[in-house]
Every structure is written in C-alpha cells, then in structure tokens.
Short mmCIF file of C-alpha atoms in Angstrom, two decimals:
data_model
loop_
_atom_site.label_atom_id
_atom_site.label_comp_id
_atom_site.label_asym_id
_atom_site.label_seq_id
_atom_site.Cartn_x
_atom_site.Cartn_y
_atom_site.Cartn_z
CA MET A 11 95.30 175.09 78.53
CA ALA A 12 97.16 172.10 79.96
CA PRO A 13 95.34 170.22 82.73
CA VAL A 14 96.57 171.04 86.24
CA VAL A 15 95.60 167.65 87.70
CA SER A 16 94.42 164.28 86.44
CA SER A 17 90.70 163.87 85.75
CA TYR A 18 90.93 160.69 87.83
CA TRP A 19 90.54 162.62 91.09
CA LYS A 20 87.09 163.36 92.49
CA GLU A 21 85.81 166.92 92.60
CA GLY A 22 85.51 168.17 96.18
CA THR A 23 88.16 165.80 97.55
CA PHE A 24 89.66 168.55 99.70
CA VAL A 25 86.63 170.65 100.52
CA ASN A 26 86.98 172.57 103.82
CA LYS A 27 90.71 171.85 103.93
CA VAL A 28 93.53 174.41 103.96
CA VAL A 29 97.02 174.04 102.54
CA PHE A 30 99.96 176.21 103.60
CA CYS A 31 102.82 176.28 101.09
CA THR A 32 106.27 177.85 101.24
CA GLY A 33 107.79 178.63 97.86
CA GLY A 34 104.20 178.78 96.70
CA SER A 35 104.80 181.19 93.85
CA GLY A 36 107.32 178.86 92.20
CA THR A 37 106.29 176.82 89.18
CA ILE A 38 106.21 173.41 90.87
CA CYS A 39 104.71 174.45 94.20
CA SER A 40 102.09 176.71 92.65
CA GLY A 41 101.12 173.74 90.47
CA GLN A 42 100.66 171.57 93.55
CA VAL A 43 98.51 174.21 95.23
CA ARG A 44 96.54 174.80 92.03
CA ALA A 45 95.57 171.13 91.93
CA LEU A 46 94.48 171.09 95.58
CA VAL A 47 92.40 174.24 95.12
CA THR A 48 90.79 172.75 92.00
CA LEU A 49 89.72 169.80 94.17
CA GLY A 50 88.19 171.95 96.90
CA ALA A 51 90.95 173.26 99.18
CA ASP A 52 91.67 176.82 100.20
CA ALA A 53 95.29 177.90 100.36
CA CYS A 54 97.93 180.24 101.68
CA ILE A 55 101.13 180.60 99.69
CA VAL A 56 104.14 182.53 100.93
CA GLY A 57 107.28 183.86 99.29
CA ARG A 58 109.81 186.68 99.36
CA ASN A 59 108.52 188.64 96.37
CA THR A 60 105.25 190.24 97.48
CA GLU A 61 104.07 191.27 94.03
CA LYS A 62 104.75 187.83 92.54
CA VAL A 63 103.18 185.81 95.35
CA GLN A 64 100.02 187.93 95.33
CA ARG A 65 99.75 187.68 91.55
CA VAL A 66 100.12 183.89 91.64
CA ALA A 67 97.60 183.61 94.49
CA ALA A 68 95.05 185.63 92.52
CA ASP A 69 95.59 183.41 89.50
CA ILE A 70 95.18 180.20 91.51
CA THR A 71 91.89 181.52 92.90
CA LYS A 72 90.47 181.32 89.37
CA GLN A 73 90.75 177.52 89.45
CA ARG A 74 87.52 177.15 91.40
CA THR A 75 84.59 179.46 91.98
CA GLY A 76 84.40 180.41 95.65
CA SER A 77 87.97 179.42 96.49
CA LYS A 78 90.07 181.44 98.92
CA VAL A 79 93.77 181.75 98.17
CA ILE A 80 95.88 184.29 100.01
CA GLY A 81 99.41 185.25 99.07
CA ILE A 82 101.76 186.59 101.73
CA GLY A 83 104.96 188.23 100.54
CA ASN A 84 108.14 189.38 102.26
CA VAL A 85 108.43 185.98 103.92
CA ASP A 86 111.93 184.54 104.02
CA VAL A 87 111.80 180.93 105.24
CA ARG A 88 115.09 181.54 107.06
CA ASP A 89 113.27 183.93 109.40
CA PHE A 90 111.17 182.05 111.95
CA SER A 91 109.27 185.13 113.08
CA LYS A 92 108.06 185.89 109.54
CA VAL A 93 107.05 182.30 108.83
CA LYS A 94 105.23 182.09 112.16
CA ALA A 95 103.39 185.34 111.43
CA ALA A 96 102.35 184.02 108.01
CA VAL A 97 101.09 180.81 109.59
CA GLU A 98 99.03 182.78 112.11
CA THR A 99 97.57 184.94 109.32
CA CYS A 100 96.65 181.81 107.39
CA VAL A 101 94.81 180.30 110.35
CA GLU A 102 93.12 183.61 111.17
CA GLN A 103 91.82 184.10 107.63
CA LEU A 104 91.21 180.51 106.51
CA GLY A 105 90.50 178.74 109.79
CA SER A 106 93.08 175.97 109.92
CA ILE A 107 96.11 174.34 108.35
CA ASP A 108 95.46 170.76 107.28
CA PHE A 109 98.25 170.26 104.75
CA VAL A 110 101.72 171.75 104.44
CA ILE A 111 104.01 171.82 101.42
CA ALA A 112 107.57 172.77 102.35
CA GLY A 113 108.78 173.82 98.95
CA ALA A 114 111.00 176.89 99.28
CA ALA A 115 114.39 176.15 97.73
CA GLY A 116 117.44 177.67 96.12
CA ASN A 117 119.70 176.17 93.48
CA PHE A 118 122.44 177.00 91.01
CA LEU A 119 125.26 175.14 89.32
CA ALA A 120 128.68 175.40 90.94
CA PRO A 121 131.50 172.86 91.31
CA ILE A 122 133.07 172.67 94.76
CA SER A 123 136.10 174.64 93.55
CA ASP A 124 133.84 177.61 92.73
CA LEU A 125 131.39 177.19 95.62
CA SER A 126 131.98 179.77 98.33
CA LEU A 127 131.14 179.17 101.96
CA ASN A 128 128.44 181.83 101.76
CA ALA A 129 126.87 180.26 98.67
CA PHE A 130 126.89 176.80 100.26
CA LYS A 131 125.40 178.16 103.47
CA THR A 132 122.69 180.08 101.62
CA VAL A 133 121.29 176.91 100.06
CA ILE A 134 121.54 175.03 103.35
CA ASP A 135 119.72 177.87 105.11
CA ILE A 136 116.91 178.10 102.54
CA ASP A 137 116.36 174.41 101.80
CA LEU A 138 117.21 172.75 105.10
CA ILE A 139 116.80 175.39 107.82
CA GLY A 140 113.79 176.80 105.97
CA SER A 141 112.13 173.39 105.97
CA TRP A 142 112.85 173.02 109.69
CA ILE A 143 111.36 176.44 110.43
CA THR A 144 108.28 175.56 108.36
CA VAL A 145 107.81 172.42 110.45
CA LYS A 146 108.21 174.25 113.76
CA ALA A 147 105.73 176.97 112.77
CA THR A 148 103.01 174.68 111.39
CA LEU A 149 103.34 171.58 113.57
CA PRO A 150 100.73 172.55 116.23
CA TYR A 151 98.11 173.06 113.51
CA LEU A 152 99.06 169.89 111.64
CA LEU A 153 98.66 167.87 114.84
CA LYS A 154 95.28 169.46 115.52
CA SER A 155 94.16 168.57 111.99
CA ALA A 156 95.55 165.04 112.29
CA GLU A 157 93.49 164.50 115.42
CA LYS A 158 90.35 165.94 113.84
CA TYR A 159 90.65 163.91 110.64
CA ARG A 160 92.21 160.74 112.00
CA ASN A 161 91.68 158.16 109.28
CA ASP A 162 92.01 154.39 109.64
CA GLY A 163 91.46 153.86 105.93
CA LYS A 164 88.10 152.16 106.47
CA SER A 165 85.89 155.24 106.51
CA LEU A 166 86.27 157.73 103.70
CA SER A 167 83.69 160.22 104.92
CA ASN A 168 85.90 162.17 107.33
CA GLY A 169 88.58 163.10 104.83
CA THR A 170 92.22 163.59 105.68
CA GLY A 171 94.40 166.11 107.50
CA GLY A 172 97.66 166.57 109.34
CA ARG A 173 99.96 165.84 106.41
CA ILE A 174 103.17 167.43 105.23
CA ILE A 175 105.09 167.02 101.99
CA PHE A 176 108.67 168.15 101.53
CA VAL A 177 109.68 168.96 97.97
CA SER A 178 113.12 167.41 97.74
CA SER A 179 115.21 166.19 94.81
CA THR A 180 116.46 162.93 93.36
CA ASN A 181 119.92 164.31 94.14
CA TYR A 182 119.58 162.44 97.43
CA ARG A 183 119.94 159.20 95.48
CA SER A 184 123.44 159.84 94.19
CA ALA A 185 126.03 162.55 93.80
CA ARG A 186 125.61 165.21 91.13
CA VAL A 187 128.39 167.30 89.64
CA ALA A 188 128.14 171.00 90.61
CA GLN A 189 125.39 170.22 93.15
CA ALA A 190 127.21 169.56 96.44
CA HIS A 191 125.18 172.25 98.19
CA VAL A 192 121.85 170.86 97.00
CA CYS A 193 122.78 167.22 97.64
CA ALA A 194 123.71 168.11 101.23
CA ALA A 195 120.62 170.23 101.83
CA LYS A 196 118.13 167.75 100.40
CA ALA A 197 119.66 164.84 102.31
CA GLY A 198 118.97 166.83 105.47
CA VAL A 199 115.42 167.66 104.37
CA ASN A 200 114.74 163.96 103.80
CA ALA A 201 116.10 163.17 107.26
CA ILE A 202 113.73 165.69 108.87
CA SER A 203 110.78 164.09 107.10
CA ASP A 204 111.84 160.61 108.18
CA VAL A 205 112.10 161.63 111.84
CA LEU A 206 108.74 163.42 111.70
CA SER A 207 107.12 160.25 110.39
CA LEU A 208 108.42 158.35 113.42
CA GLU A 209 107.70 160.92 116.09
CA TYR A 210 104.22 161.99 114.97
CA GLY A 211 102.88 158.96 113.11
CA PRO A 212 101.36 157.68 116.37
CA ARG A 213 99.32 160.88 116.52
CA GLY A 214 97.93 160.42 113.03
CA MET A 215 100.22 162.81 111.16
CA THR A 216 102.08 161.74 108.03
CA SER A 217 105.29 163.13 106.60
CA ASN A 218 106.44 162.28 103.10
CA ILE A 219 108.73 163.54 100.35
CA ILE A 220 108.20 164.21 96.67
CA ALA A 221 111.45 164.23 94.72
CA PRO A 222 110.93 165.74 91.25
CA GLY A 223 113.20 164.87 88.39
CA PRO A 224 113.40 166.93 85.18
CA ILE A 225 110.05 168.74 85.04
CA ASP A 226 109.32 170.70 81.87
CA GLU A 227 108.43 174.40 81.83
CA THR A 228 109.78 175.04 85.31
CA GLU A 229 112.28 177.51 86.68
CA GLY A 230 114.69 174.66 87.35
CA ILE A 231 114.72 173.45 83.76
CA ARG A 232 115.17 177.00 82.46
CA ARG A 233 118.03 177.88 84.82
CA LEU A 234 119.88 174.59 85.18
CA SER A 235 119.76 173.00 81.73
CA ASP A 236 121.06 173.82 78.26
CA PRO A 237 118.27 174.09 75.63
CA ALA A 238 120.72 172.87 73.00
CA LEU A 239 121.01 169.56 74.85
CA ARG A 240 117.26 169.10 75.39
CA ASP A 241 116.83 166.12 73.05
CA GLU A 242 119.82 164.35 74.59
CA ALA A 243 118.48 165.03 78.09
CA ILE A 244 115.08 163.59 77.18
CA ARG A 245 116.74 160.45 75.82
CA SER A 246 118.37 159.95 79.20
CA VAL A 247 114.96 159.58 80.86
CA PRO A 248 113.64 155.99 80.66
CA LEU A 249 110.11 157.18 79.83
CA GLN A 250 111.59 159.34 77.05
CA ARG A 251 110.02 162.63 78.11
CA PHE A 252 110.37 165.33 80.71
CA GLY A 253 107.83 165.36 83.49
CA LEU A 254 104.91 167.75 83.70
CA ILE A 255 103.94 169.97 86.60
CA LYS A 256 100.73 167.92 86.58
CA ASP A 257 102.78 164.82 87.40
CA ILE A 258 103.96 166.47 90.63
CA ALA A 259 100.42 167.70 91.35
CA ASP A 260 99.00 164.20 90.97
CA ALA A 261 101.60 162.82 93.37
CA THR A 262 100.62 165.53 95.85
CA VAL A 263 96.92 164.69 95.63
CA PHE A 264 97.79 161.01 96.04
CA LEU A 265 99.70 161.61 99.28
CA PHE A 266 97.23 164.10 100.77
CA GLY A 267 94.10 162.17 99.78
CA ASP A 268 92.55 158.93 101.05
CA THR A 269 94.97 157.14 98.75
CA GLY A 270 97.80 158.17 101.09
CA ASN A 271 96.28 156.93 104.36
CA PHE A 272 99.00 154.36 105.05
CA ILE A 273 101.93 156.15 103.42
CA ASN A 274 104.28 157.68 105.97
CA GLY A 275 108.02 158.26 105.90
CA ALA A 276 108.17 157.63 102.16
CA CYS A 277 109.94 159.38 99.30
CA LEU A 278 108.11 159.40 96.00
CA ASP A 279 110.47 159.93 93.07
CA VAL A 280 108.59 161.62 90.23
CA ASP A 281 111.29 161.53 87.59
CA GLY A 282 110.40 158.89 85.01
CA GLY A 283 113.22 156.74 86.37
CA ALA A 284 115.84 159.29 85.35
CA TRP A 285 118.09 158.92 88.41
CA ARG A 286 118.62 155.24 87.57
CA VAL A 287 120.22 156.01 84.22
CA LYS A 288 123.68 155.75 85.72
CA GLY A 289 122.94 152.05 86.04
CA GLY A 290 121.73 151.82 82.45
CA GLY A 291 124.41 154.06 80.97
CA GLN A 292 127.09 153.00 78.57
CA TRP A 293 127.13 149.36 77.48
CA GLY A 294 129.84 148.46 75.02
CA ASN A 295 129.82 151.15 72.34
CA ARG A 296 126.15 152.03 72.80
CA SER A 297 124.68 154.66 75.13
CA TYR A 298 121.38 154.48 76.98
CA PRO A 299 118.71 153.80 75.78
CA ASP A 300 120.16 152.23 72.60
CA SER A 301 122.07 149.77 74.76
CA ILE A 302 118.85 148.08 75.83
CA GLN A 303 116.89 148.37 72.58
CA THR A 304 119.05 146.48 70.09
CA PRO A 305 118.41 142.75 69.63
CA GLU A 306 122.13 142.09 69.13
CA SER A 307 123.15 143.18 72.61
CA LEU A 308 126.44 142.28 74.17
CA SER A 309 124.76 139.76 76.46
CA ARG A 310 123.33 137.80 73.52
CA LYS A 311 126.76 137.68 71.89
CA ALA A 312 128.34 136.57 75.13
CA LEU A 313 125.73 133.84 75.69
CA SER A 314 126.20 132.50 72.15
CA LYS A 315 129.81 131.68 73.01
CA LEU A 316 128.95 129.55 76.04
#
C-alpha cells in the first residue's frame, strides 16, 4: 500500500483537531483528509453522493484506531442551507471545526466555441460560489479555533487551528485551452483566499491555496488526459514524473501544522514545476526537456561566434 503521508511528520500532530472538507470523497481531498486523520485529527467529509461519501469516510476511519470520520451525503456546495446543516452536524458530533479544506470542484474539457452558458455557470457555481458558501458556513468556527489555538510560532505545545485551504489549480498561472470555465473559477477562488488572509489574519486565522498539477491516479488524470500521451505528458514535467496524492497531503500537513504558522495568503503550487514548461518549451529544433539537456545548445553555438 502506498504511503498516505510522509514519515517525516510526527504522530499525533493533529490530535483533538477536526477538519471539515467539501469534495471529501474525491481522490485528492480524501487523500488530504486521510493524512490528517493518520496524524490524529477527526474529520467530516461532505459530498453529493451519499453512498460514496459514507464509504470513503468509513475507509478513512481505518487509518487510525479510535478516529472519528463522518461522511455526510446529499450536500451540494451550491446550496448554503445544506452546507450550513452539514457544518452544524460536524460540530455537534465532533465538537469543533479547526481546519477547512474547500475542495469541491467540477471540470471537463470544452473550448469556448462548445462551452454553453449553463456549462460555464455550473463550474463557476461549484468551484467559486461553492467555495464562498463553504467560507460563510465555517467562518465562525474557524475564528473560534484561531482564537483558541493562537500560535506565535514560539510555543509548539498549543497546536494550531483556524486554518483554511482552498484546492485550486495551476490554471490561475496562465491560460489553458478548453479550460476557460476553470481558469475563471479558480482565479476567483484564489481571490477569496487572498482577501480572507487580509481580513482575518489579525485574528489569527490563515487562508492559503494548494494548486495541484498533474497528480497520478486521480479522477482528473483519468477524465482529462489521454493515456496514449502519458509518456509525453510526464516528459513535460520538469521533475519527470506525475505527482502523487501524498504530495498534496504533505503540502496540507505543512500548511495546517506548526510549519505553517507564518504562511498566510500564499499559493503553494504542487506540480513539479509543470506550469513553467511554456517558458522552457521549444528551443531551436529541440523540445523540452531535450532543449536544456544537450551540451551543444543553441546558446553555446551563439556564444562561440562572439
């Protein structure tokens, strides 16, 4: 079985803490929650498919003896009343909400010419409005936790709390073909996080973003990529591999743990440098990464003529 989180992190890091996660039955978000539960947290994950979310919650519970993980289905993040009810159930059953992962999202490939108004609006409503609703429903509990676990970075005994992570996308960095809806939605999500960091940083709360790149064995890779082009896609990543769900989980632990005490209003790209490939791209007649691995590069030839 592949590790769900790095062995670097200390057992019990998040004992007595509760994480609330939208999109929690998805491959990336469930991986984030799985890591936090392994390190001591209890959790509430929500999603639209009741059977799936309860099955995933039961599976996550197996990560640690004595853990409490509840799965609440029939929750559409576009419906404030349902999200609010799920938040109240979480607090009633688990006692608090110390961390939030706003991870519910929708995506598909469609160029602007084929993208209907309804399809565009659906992604905006799920990704952007859903993130906003998640903030509004959980904010009072995050602020309470931030006050309780206020951390100046000097004392590590009190732990951390009052932190939110938005699962965004490296699409915010540059345009992507057939992704106008996602680029627009994630840019808005990032803006919400940035404003939260300003407005509530003085009260001890932090708001940050994790932007995954190509992460292997996820729903996104299966639905949005062509298996026949896998090797070519891997070559376009500077680290020459796809990411792992564990890579996102480690970033989550980093931001929620003592290691994230002074990180606020940041966006952590977990993509192996993939979004920068446009800058590395084609050089002469060689494509990335060959263009930067040959000793007889165009620059050397050019310099020899000076």
